mmCIF file of C-alpha atoms in Angstrom:
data_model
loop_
_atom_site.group_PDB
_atom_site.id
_atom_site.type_symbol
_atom_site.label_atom_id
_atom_site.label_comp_id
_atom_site.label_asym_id
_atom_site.label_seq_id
_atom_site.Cartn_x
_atom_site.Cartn_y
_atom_site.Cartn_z
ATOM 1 C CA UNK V 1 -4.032 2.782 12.690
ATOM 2 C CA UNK V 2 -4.571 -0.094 15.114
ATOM 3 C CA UNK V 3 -7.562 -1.066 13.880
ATOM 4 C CA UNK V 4 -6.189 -1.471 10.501
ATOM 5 C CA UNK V 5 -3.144 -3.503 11.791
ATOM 6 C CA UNK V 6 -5.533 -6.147 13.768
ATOM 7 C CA UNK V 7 -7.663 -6.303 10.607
ATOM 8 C CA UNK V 8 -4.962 -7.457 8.202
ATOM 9 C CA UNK V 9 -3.085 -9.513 10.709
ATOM 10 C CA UNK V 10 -6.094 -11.874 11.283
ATOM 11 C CA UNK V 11 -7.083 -12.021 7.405
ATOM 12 C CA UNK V 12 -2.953 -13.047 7.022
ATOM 13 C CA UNK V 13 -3.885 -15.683 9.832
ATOM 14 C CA UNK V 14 -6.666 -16.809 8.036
ATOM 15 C CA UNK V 15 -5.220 -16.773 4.513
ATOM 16 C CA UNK V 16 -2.368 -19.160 6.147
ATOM 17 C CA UNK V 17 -4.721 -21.566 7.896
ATOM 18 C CA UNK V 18 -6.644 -21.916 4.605
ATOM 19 C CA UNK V 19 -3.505 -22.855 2.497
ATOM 20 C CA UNK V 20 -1.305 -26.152 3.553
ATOM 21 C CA UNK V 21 1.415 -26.177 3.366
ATOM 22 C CA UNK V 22 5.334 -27.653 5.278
ATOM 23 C CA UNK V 23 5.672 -24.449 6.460
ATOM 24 C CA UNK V 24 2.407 -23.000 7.404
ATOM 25 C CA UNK V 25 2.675 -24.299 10.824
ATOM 26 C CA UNK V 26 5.671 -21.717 11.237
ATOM 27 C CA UNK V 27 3.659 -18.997 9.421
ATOM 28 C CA UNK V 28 1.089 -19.197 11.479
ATOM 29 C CA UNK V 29 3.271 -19.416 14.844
ATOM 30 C CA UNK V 30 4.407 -15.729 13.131
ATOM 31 C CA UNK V 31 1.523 -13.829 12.152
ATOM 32 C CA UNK V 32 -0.272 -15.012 16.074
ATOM 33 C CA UNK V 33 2.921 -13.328 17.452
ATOM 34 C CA UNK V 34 2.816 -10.547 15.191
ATOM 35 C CA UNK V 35 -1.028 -10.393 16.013
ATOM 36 C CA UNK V 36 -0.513 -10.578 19.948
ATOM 37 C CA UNK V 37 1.493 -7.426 19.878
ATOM 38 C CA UNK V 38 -1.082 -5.500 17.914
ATOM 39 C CA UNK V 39 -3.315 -6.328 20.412
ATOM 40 C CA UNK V 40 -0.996 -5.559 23.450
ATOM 41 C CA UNK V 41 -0.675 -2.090 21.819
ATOM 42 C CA UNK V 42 -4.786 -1.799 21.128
ATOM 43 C CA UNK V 43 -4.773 -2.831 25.269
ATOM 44 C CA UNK V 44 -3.158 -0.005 26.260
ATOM 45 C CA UNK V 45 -5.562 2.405 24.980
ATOM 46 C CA UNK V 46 -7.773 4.184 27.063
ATOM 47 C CA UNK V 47 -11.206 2.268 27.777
ATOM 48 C CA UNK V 48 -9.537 -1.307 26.007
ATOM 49 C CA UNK V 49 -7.545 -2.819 28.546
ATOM 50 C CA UNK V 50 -9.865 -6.028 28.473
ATOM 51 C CA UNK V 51 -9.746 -6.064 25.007
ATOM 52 C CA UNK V 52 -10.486 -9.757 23.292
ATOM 53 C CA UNK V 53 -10.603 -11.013 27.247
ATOM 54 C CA UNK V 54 -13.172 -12.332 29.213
ATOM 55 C CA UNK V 55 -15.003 -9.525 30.874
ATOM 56 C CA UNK V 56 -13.901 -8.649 34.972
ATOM 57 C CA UNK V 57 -15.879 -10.100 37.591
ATOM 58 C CA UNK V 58 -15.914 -6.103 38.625
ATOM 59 C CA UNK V 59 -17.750 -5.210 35.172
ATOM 60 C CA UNK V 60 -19.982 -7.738 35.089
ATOM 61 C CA UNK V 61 -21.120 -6.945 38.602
ATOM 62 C CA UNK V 62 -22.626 -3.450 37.501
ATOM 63 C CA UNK V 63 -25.601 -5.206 36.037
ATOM 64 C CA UNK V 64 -26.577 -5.493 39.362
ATOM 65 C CA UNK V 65 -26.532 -2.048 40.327
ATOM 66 C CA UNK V 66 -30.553 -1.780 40.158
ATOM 67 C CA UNK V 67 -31.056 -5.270 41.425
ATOM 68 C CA UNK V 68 -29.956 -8.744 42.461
ATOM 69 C CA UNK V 69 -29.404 -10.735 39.051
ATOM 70 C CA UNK V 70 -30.037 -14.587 40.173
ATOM 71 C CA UNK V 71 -28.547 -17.141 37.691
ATOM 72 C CA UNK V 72 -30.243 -20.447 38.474
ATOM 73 C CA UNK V 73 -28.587 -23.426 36.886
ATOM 74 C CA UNK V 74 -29.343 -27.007 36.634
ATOM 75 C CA UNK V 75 -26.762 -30.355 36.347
ATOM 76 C CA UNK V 76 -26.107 -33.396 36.854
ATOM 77 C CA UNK V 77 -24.296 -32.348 39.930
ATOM 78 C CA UNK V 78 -26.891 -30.532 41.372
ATOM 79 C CA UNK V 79 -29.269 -27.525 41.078
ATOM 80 C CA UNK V 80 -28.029 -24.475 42.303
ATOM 81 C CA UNK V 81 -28.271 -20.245 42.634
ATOM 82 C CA UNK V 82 -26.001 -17.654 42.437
ATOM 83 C CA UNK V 83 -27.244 -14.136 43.463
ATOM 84 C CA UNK V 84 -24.909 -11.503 41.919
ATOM 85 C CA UNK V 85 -25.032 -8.425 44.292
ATOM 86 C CA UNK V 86 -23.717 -5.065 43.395
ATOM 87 C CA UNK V 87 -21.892 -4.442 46.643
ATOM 88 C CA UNK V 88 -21.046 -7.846 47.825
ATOM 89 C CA UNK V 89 -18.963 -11.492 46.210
ATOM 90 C CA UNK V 90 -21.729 -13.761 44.950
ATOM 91 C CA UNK V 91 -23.837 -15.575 46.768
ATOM 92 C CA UNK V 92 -24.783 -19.663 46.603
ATOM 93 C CA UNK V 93 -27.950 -21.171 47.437
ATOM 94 C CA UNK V 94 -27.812 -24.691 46.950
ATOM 95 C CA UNK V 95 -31.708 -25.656 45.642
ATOM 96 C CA UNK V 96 -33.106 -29.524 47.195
ATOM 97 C CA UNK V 97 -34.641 -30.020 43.640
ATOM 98 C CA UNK V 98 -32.835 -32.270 40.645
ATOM 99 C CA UNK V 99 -32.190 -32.071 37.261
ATOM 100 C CA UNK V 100 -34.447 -34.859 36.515
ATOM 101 C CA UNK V 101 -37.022 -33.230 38.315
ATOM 102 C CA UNK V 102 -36.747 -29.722 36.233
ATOM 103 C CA UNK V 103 -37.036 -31.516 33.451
ATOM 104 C CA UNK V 104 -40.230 -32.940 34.307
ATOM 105 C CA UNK V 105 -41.723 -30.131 35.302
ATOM 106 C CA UNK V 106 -40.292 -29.038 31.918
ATOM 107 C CA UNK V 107 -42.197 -31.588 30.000
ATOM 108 C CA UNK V 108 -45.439 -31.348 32.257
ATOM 109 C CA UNK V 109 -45.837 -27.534 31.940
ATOM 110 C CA UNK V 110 -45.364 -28.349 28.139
ATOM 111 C CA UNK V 111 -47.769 -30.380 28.166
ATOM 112 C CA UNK V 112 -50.285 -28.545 29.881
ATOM 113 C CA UNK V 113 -49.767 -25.578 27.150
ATOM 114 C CA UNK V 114 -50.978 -27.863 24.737
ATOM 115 C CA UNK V 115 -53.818 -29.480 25.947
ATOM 116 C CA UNK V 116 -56.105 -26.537 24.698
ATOM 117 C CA UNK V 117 -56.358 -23.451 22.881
ATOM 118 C CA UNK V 118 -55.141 -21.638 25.431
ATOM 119 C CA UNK V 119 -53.573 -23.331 29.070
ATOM 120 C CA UNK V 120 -56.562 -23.954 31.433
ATOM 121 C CA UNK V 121 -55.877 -23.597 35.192
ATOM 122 C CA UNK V 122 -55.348 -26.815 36.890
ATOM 123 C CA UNK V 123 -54.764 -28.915 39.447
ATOM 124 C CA UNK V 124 -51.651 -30.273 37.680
ATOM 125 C CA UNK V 125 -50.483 -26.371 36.864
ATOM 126 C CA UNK V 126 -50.899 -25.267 40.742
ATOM 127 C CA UNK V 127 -48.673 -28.632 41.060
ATOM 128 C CA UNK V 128 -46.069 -27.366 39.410
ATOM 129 C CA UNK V 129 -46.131 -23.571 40.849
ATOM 130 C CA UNK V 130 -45.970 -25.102 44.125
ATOM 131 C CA UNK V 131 -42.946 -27.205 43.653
ATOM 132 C CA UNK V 132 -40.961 -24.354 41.846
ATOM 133 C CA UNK V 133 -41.625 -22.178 44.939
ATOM 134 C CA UNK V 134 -41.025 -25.193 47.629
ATOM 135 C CA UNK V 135 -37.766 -26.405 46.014
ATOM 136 C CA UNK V 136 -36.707 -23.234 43.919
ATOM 137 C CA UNK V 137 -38.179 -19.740 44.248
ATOM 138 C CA UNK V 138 -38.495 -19.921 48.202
ATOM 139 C CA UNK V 139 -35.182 -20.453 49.078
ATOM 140 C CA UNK V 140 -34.321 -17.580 47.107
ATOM 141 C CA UNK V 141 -36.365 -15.356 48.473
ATOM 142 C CA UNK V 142 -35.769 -16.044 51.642
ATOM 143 C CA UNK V 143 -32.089 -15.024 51.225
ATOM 144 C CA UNK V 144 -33.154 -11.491 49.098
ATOM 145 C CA UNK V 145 -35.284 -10.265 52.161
ATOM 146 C CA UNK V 146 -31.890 -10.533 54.408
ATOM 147 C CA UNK V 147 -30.613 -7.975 52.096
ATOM 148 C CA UNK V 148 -33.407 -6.168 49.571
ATOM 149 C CA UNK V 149 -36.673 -4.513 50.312
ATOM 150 C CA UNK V 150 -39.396 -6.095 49.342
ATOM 151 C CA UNK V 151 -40.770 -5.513 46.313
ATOM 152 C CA UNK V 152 -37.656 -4.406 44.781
ATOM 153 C CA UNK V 153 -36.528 -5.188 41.312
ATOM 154 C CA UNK V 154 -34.733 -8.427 40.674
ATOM 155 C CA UNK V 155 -33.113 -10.400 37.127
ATOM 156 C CA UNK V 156 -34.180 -13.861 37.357
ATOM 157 C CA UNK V 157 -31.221 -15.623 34.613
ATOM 158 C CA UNK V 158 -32.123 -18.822 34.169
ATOM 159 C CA UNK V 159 -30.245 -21.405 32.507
ATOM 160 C CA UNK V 160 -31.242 -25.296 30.878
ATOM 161 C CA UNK V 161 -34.910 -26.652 31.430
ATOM 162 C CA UNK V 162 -35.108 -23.440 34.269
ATOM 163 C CA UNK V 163 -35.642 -21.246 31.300
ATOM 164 C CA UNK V 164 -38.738 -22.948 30.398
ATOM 165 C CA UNK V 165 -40.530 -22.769 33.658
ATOM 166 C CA UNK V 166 -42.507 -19.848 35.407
ATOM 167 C CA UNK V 167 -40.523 -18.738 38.282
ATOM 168 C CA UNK V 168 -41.552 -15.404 38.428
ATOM 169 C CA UNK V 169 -45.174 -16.991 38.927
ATOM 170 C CA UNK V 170 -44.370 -19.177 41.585
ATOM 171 C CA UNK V 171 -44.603 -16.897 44.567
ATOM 172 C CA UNK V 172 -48.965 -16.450 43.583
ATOM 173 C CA UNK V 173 -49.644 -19.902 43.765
ATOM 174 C CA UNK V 174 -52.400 -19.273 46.795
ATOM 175 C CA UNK V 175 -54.487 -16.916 44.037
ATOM 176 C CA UNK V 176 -54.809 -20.038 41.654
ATOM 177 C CA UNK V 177 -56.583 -22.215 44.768
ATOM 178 C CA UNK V 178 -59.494 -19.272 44.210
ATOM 179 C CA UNK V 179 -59.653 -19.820 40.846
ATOM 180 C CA UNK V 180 -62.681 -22.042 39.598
ATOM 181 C CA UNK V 181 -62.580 -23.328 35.643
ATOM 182 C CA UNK V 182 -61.620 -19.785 35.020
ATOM 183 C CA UNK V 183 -59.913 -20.655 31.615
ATOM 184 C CA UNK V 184 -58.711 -18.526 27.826
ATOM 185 C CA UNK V 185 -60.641 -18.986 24.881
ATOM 186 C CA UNK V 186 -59.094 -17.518 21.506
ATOM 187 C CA UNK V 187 -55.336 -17.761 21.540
ATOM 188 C CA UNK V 188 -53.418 -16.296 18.995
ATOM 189 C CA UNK V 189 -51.351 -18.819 17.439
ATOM 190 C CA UNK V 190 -54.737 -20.512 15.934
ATOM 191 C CA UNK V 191 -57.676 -18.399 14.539
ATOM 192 C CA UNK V 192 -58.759 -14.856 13.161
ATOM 193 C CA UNK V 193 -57.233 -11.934 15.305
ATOM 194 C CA UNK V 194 -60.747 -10.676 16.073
ATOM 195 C CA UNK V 195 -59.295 -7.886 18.832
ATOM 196 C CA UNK V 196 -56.246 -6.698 17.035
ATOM 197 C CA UNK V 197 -57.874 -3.569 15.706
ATOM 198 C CA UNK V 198 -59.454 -2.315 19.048
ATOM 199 C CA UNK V 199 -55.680 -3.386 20.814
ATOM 200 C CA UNK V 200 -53.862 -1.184 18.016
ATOM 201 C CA UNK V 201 -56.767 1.578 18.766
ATOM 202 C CA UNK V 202 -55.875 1.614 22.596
ATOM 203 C CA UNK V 203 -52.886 1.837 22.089
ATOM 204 C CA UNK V 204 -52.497 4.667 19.992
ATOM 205 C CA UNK V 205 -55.156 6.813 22.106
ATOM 206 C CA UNK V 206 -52.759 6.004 25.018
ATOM 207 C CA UNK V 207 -49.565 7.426 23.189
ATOM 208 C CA UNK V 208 -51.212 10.129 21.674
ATOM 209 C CA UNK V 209 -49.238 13.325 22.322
ATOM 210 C CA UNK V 210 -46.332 10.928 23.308
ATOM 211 C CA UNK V 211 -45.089 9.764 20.306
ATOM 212 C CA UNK V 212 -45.588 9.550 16.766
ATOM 213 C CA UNK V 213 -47.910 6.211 16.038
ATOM 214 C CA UNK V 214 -47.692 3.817 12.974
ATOM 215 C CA UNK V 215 -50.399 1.764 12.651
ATOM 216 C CA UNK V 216 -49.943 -1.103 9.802
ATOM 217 C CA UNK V 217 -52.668 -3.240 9.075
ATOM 218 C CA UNK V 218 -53.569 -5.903 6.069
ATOM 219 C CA UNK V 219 -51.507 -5.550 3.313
ATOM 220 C CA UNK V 220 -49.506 -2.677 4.550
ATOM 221 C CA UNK V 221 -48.280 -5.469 7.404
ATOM 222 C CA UNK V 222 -45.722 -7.438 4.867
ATOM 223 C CA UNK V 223 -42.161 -8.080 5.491
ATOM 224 C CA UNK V 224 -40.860 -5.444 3.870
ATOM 225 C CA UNK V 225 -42.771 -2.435 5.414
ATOM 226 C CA UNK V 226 -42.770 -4.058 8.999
ATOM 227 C CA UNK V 227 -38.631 -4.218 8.328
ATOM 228 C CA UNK V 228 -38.743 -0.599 7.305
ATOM 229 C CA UNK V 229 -40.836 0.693 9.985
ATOM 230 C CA UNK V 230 -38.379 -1.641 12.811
ATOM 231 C CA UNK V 231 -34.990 -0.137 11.368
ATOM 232 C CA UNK V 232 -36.996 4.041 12.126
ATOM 233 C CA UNK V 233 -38.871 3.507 15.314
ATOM 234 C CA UNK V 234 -37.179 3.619 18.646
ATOM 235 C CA UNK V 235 -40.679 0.959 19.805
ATOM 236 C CA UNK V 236 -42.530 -1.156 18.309
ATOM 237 C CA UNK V 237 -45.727 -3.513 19.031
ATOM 238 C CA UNK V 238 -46.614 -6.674 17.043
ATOM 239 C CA UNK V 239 -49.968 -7.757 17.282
ATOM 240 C CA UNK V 240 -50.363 -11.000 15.273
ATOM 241 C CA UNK V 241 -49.935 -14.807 15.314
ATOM 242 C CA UNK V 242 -46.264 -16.085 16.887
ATOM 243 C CA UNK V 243 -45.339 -19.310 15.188
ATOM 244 C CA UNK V 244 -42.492 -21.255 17.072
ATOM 245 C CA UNK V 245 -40.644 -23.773 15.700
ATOM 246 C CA UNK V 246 -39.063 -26.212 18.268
ATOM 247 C CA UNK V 247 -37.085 -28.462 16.124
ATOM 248 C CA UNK V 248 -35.618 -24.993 13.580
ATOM 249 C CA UNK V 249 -36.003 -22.536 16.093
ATOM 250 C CA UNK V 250 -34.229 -19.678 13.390
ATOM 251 C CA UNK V 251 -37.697 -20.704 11.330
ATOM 252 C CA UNK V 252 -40.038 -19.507 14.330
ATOM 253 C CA UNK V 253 -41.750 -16.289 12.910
ATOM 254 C CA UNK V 254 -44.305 -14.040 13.067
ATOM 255 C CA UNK V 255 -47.320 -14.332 10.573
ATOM 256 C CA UNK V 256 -47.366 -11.062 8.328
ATOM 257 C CA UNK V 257 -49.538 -10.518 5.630
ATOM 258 C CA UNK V 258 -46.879 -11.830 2.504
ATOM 259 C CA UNK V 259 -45.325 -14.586 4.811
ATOM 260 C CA UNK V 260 -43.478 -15.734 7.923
ATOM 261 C CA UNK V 261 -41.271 -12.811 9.781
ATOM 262 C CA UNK V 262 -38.767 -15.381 10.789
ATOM 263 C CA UNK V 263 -35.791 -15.031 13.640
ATOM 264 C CA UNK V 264 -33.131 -15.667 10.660
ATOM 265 C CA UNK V 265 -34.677 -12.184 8.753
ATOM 266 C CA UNK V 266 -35.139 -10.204 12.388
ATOM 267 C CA UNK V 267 -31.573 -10.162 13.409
ATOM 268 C CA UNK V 268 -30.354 -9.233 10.326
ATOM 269 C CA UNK V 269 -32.419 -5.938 10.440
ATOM 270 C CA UNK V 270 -29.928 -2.977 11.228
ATOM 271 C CA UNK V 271 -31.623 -0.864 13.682
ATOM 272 C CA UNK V 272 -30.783 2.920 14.320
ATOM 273 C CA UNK V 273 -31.781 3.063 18.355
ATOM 274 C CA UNK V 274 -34.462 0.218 19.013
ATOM 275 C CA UNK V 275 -35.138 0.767 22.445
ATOM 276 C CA UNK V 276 -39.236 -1.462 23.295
ATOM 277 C CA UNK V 277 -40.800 -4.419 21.770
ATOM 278 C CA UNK V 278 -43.845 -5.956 22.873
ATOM 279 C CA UNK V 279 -44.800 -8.761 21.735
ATOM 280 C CA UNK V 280 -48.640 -9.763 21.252
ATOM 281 C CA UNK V 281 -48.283 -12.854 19.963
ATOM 282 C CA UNK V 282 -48.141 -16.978 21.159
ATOM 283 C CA UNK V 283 -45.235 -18.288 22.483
ATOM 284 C CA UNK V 284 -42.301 -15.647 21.861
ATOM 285 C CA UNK V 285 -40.059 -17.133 24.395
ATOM 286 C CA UNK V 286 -40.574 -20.937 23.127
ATOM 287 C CA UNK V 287 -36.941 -22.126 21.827
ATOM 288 C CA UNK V 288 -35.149 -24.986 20.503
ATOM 289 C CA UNK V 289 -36.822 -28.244 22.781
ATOM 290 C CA UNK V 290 -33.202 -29.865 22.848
ATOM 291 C CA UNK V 291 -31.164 -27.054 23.774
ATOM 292 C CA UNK V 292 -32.881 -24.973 26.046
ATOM 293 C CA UNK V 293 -29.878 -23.104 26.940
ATOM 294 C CA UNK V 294 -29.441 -21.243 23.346
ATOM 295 C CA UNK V 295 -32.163 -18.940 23.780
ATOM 296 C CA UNK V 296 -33.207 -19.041 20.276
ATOM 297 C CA UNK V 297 -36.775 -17.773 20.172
ATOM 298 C CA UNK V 298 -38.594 -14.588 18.907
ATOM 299 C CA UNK V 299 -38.143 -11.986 21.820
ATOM 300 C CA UNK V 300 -34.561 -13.533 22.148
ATOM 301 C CA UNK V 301 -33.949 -12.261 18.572
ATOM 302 C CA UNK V 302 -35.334 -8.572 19.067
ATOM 303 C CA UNK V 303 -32.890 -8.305 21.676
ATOM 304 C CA UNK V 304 -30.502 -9.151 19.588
ATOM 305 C CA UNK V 305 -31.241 -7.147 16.682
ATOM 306 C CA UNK V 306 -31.038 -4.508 19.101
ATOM 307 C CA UNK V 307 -34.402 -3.781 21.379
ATOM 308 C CA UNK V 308 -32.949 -3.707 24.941
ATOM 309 C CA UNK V 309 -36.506 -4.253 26.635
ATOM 310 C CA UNK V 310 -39.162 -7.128 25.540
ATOM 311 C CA UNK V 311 -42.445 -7.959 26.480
ATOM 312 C CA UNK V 312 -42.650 -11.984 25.526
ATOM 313 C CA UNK V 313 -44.880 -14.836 26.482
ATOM 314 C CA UNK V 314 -44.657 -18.087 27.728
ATOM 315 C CA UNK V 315 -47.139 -19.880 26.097
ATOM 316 C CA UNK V 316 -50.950 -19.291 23.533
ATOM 317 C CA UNK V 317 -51.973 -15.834 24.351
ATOM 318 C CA UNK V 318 -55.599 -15.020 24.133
ATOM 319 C CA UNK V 319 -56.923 -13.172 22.165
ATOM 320 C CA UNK V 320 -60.242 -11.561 24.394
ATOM 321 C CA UNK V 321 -57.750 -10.680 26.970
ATOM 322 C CA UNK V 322 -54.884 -8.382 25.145
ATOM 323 C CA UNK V 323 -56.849 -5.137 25.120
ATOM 324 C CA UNK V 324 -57.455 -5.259 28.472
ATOM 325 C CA UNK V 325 -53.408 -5.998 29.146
ATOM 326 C CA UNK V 326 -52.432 -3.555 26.919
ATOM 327 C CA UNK V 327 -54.775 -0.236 28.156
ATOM 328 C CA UNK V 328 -53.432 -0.364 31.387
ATOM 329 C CA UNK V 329 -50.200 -1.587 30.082
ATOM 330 C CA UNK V 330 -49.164 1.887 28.392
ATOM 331 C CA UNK V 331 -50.796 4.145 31.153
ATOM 332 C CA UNK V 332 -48.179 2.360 33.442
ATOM 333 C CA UNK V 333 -45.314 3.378 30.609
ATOM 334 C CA UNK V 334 -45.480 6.754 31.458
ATOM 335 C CA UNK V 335 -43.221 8.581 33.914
ATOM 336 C CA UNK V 336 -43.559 11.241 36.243
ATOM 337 C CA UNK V 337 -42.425 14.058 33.619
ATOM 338 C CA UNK V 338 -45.249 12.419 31.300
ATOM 339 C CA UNK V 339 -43.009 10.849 28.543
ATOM 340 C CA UNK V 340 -42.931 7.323 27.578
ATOM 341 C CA UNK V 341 -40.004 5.792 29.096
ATOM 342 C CA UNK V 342 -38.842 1.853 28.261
ATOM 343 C CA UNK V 343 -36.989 1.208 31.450
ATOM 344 C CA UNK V 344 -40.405 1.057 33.045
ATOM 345 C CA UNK V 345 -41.665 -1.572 30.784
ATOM 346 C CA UNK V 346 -40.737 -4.945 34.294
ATOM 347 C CA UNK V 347 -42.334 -2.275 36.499
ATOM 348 C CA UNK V 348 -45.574 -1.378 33.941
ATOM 349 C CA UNK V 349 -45.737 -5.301 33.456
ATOM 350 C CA UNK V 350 -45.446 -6.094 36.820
ATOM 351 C CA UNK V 351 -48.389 -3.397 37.873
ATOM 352 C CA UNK V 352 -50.650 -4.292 34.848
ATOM 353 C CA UNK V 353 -51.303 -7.875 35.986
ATOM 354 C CA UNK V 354 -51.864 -6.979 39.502
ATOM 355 C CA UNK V 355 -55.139 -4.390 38.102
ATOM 356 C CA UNK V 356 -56.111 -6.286 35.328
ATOM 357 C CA UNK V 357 -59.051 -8.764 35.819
ATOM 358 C CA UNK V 358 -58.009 -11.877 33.802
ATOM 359 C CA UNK V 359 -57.706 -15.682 33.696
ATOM 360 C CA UNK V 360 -54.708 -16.885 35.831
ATOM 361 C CA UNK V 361 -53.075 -18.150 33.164
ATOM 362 C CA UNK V 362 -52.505 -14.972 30.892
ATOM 363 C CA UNK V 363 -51.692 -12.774 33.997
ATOM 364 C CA UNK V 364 -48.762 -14.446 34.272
ATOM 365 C CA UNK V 365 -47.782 -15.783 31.249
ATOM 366 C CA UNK V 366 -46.245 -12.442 29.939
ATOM 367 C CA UNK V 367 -42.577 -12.020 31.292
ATOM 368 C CA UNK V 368 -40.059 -8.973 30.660
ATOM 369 C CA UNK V 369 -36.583 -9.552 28.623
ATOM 370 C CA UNK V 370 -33.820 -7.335 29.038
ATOM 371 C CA UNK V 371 -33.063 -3.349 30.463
#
């Protein structure tokens, strides 16, 4: 078989490369040619002509057959966005802001996260929203309306020190002006999980009839059972302190009972058909603070152990507020056949924080990952 044949050939390649020798530059020059016509046989199979190449332009397009996806990148060249359409080449907006200037809106958001339990609505943090939409988001916007309705469903893909800024926020920045010292109290990351029960409660009256419900509390909440329970159920909702780690970001975890549910031990889980996470907990999208780019942060690593839709946050969630999020949340889940559906979960987010009544700062500080 083919298979078989690539799989020796690069274990010969490797066994060459890992013994010196006068002639193992000629060996090598051998088993790659050998290897190369393997893989011009595997090519001509149906379904594998792009096999071990870059993906097409054409394929990657698809993504956007249910909306723009909008890659916005920042260098020292410039600050730009490309709007991938399904029907159309991409499209450039050039963006009037810096890199510099991203990154200090970086480092001033991050600040801002930090200066109490939970972020507090400022003058500072309306600062920032109304530069993002000014200098990034507006531009943007202006071009989708040429060729989307509104309201329609879009992919924001940010890339560098964009990835740690809220530009799906920036567009509400006239609600924070009516917002007066309306601020979070109990965030997640620091004390007792008071509300975790009665969020867990809502949300298994709301799937009742749905779907089977696991509910794992105190001791039955250690590594090992949580791991179990992730590798049989198709959705899953964690409810407990997130614990990012800036400097290690494969040690940012999740507090279980027996220890820390770290990134290194999630994607090594081997899940049957994950499809949901949501993920109650502080800062799930925080990654590594030098390399913004890697992604490396606790809904990054559900994804990649296999969930193709997460609910993540930004920044401290509190805790007073999650029921509330969560109960209309999972009514919003449902669709019109009545069966809990996970390509609703942007759409169910999007509603939830428009009905929910909430300090500014946790309406928007829950964003959607993935399908």
């Amino acid at each position: 078989m083919l298979a078989d044949e690539f799989t020796q050939q690069t274990l010969l390649i490797r066994t060459a490369l890992d013994s010196p020798g006068p002639d193992q530059h000629d060996r090598v020059c051998c088993l790659n040619v050998e290897l190369q016509a393997v893989v011009t046989k595997i090519r001509e199979l149906p379904g594998l002509s792009r096999f071990l190449l870059p993906p097409a332009f054409s394929d990657l397009q698809q993504v956007a057959r249910e909306g723009p996806v909008i890659i916005v990148n920042a260098s020292k060249y410039g600050c730009d966005a490309l709007v991938v359409l399904a029907d159309q080449d991409p499209v450039h907006i050039p963006l009037s802001i810096t890199k510099e200037a991203v990154r200090e809106l970086s480092s001033e958001l991050g600040t801002l996260t930090k200066l109490a339990k939970s972020m507090v609505v400022t003058k500072e943090f309306a600062i920032i929203l109304r530069k993002l939409w000014d200098e990034v988001v507006s531009p943007i916007v202006n071009f989708l309306q040429t060729v989307h309705p509104f309201q329609s469903r879009i992919w924001w893909c940010p890339t560098a020190e964009f990835s740690l800024l809220p530009l799906h926020a920036a567009d509400v920045i006239s609600r924070i002006q009516h917002q007066k010292g309306n601020t979070s109290s109990t965030a997640k990351g620091e004390n007792e999980l008071v509300s975790v029960g009665a969020e867990l409660a809502t949300i298994e009256q709301r799937v009742d009839g749905l779907a089977t419900f696991t509910r794992m509390e105190g001791q039955e909440s250690c590594i090992a059972r949580v791991t179990e329970q992730l590798r049989k159920n198709e959705w899953v909702h964690l409810a407990c302190h997130g614990i990012p780690n800036r400097t290690q970001p494969f040690e940012s975890a999740f507090a279980l009972h027996d220890g820390h549910f770290t990134i290194e031990r999630i994607i090594r889980c081997e899940l049957e058909n994950a499809q949901f996470a949501y993920l109650s907990a502080c800062h799930t999208t925080v990654g590594d603070e030098d390399s913004p780019d890697e992604v490396v942060h606790l809904a990054s690593a559900m994804q990649f152990a296999g969930f193709r839709s997460v609910i993540g946050t930004m920044w401290a969630v509190d805790d007073a507020q999650t029921n509330k999020i969560t109960s209309v949340f999972y009514d919003n889940m449902v669709d019109e056949c009545g069966r809990l559906d996970y390509t609703r979960a942007a759409v169910a987010l999007n509603r939830t924080m428009k009905l929910v009544d909430i300090p500014f700062d946790q309406r928007i500080l829950y964003i959607h990952l993935g399908a």
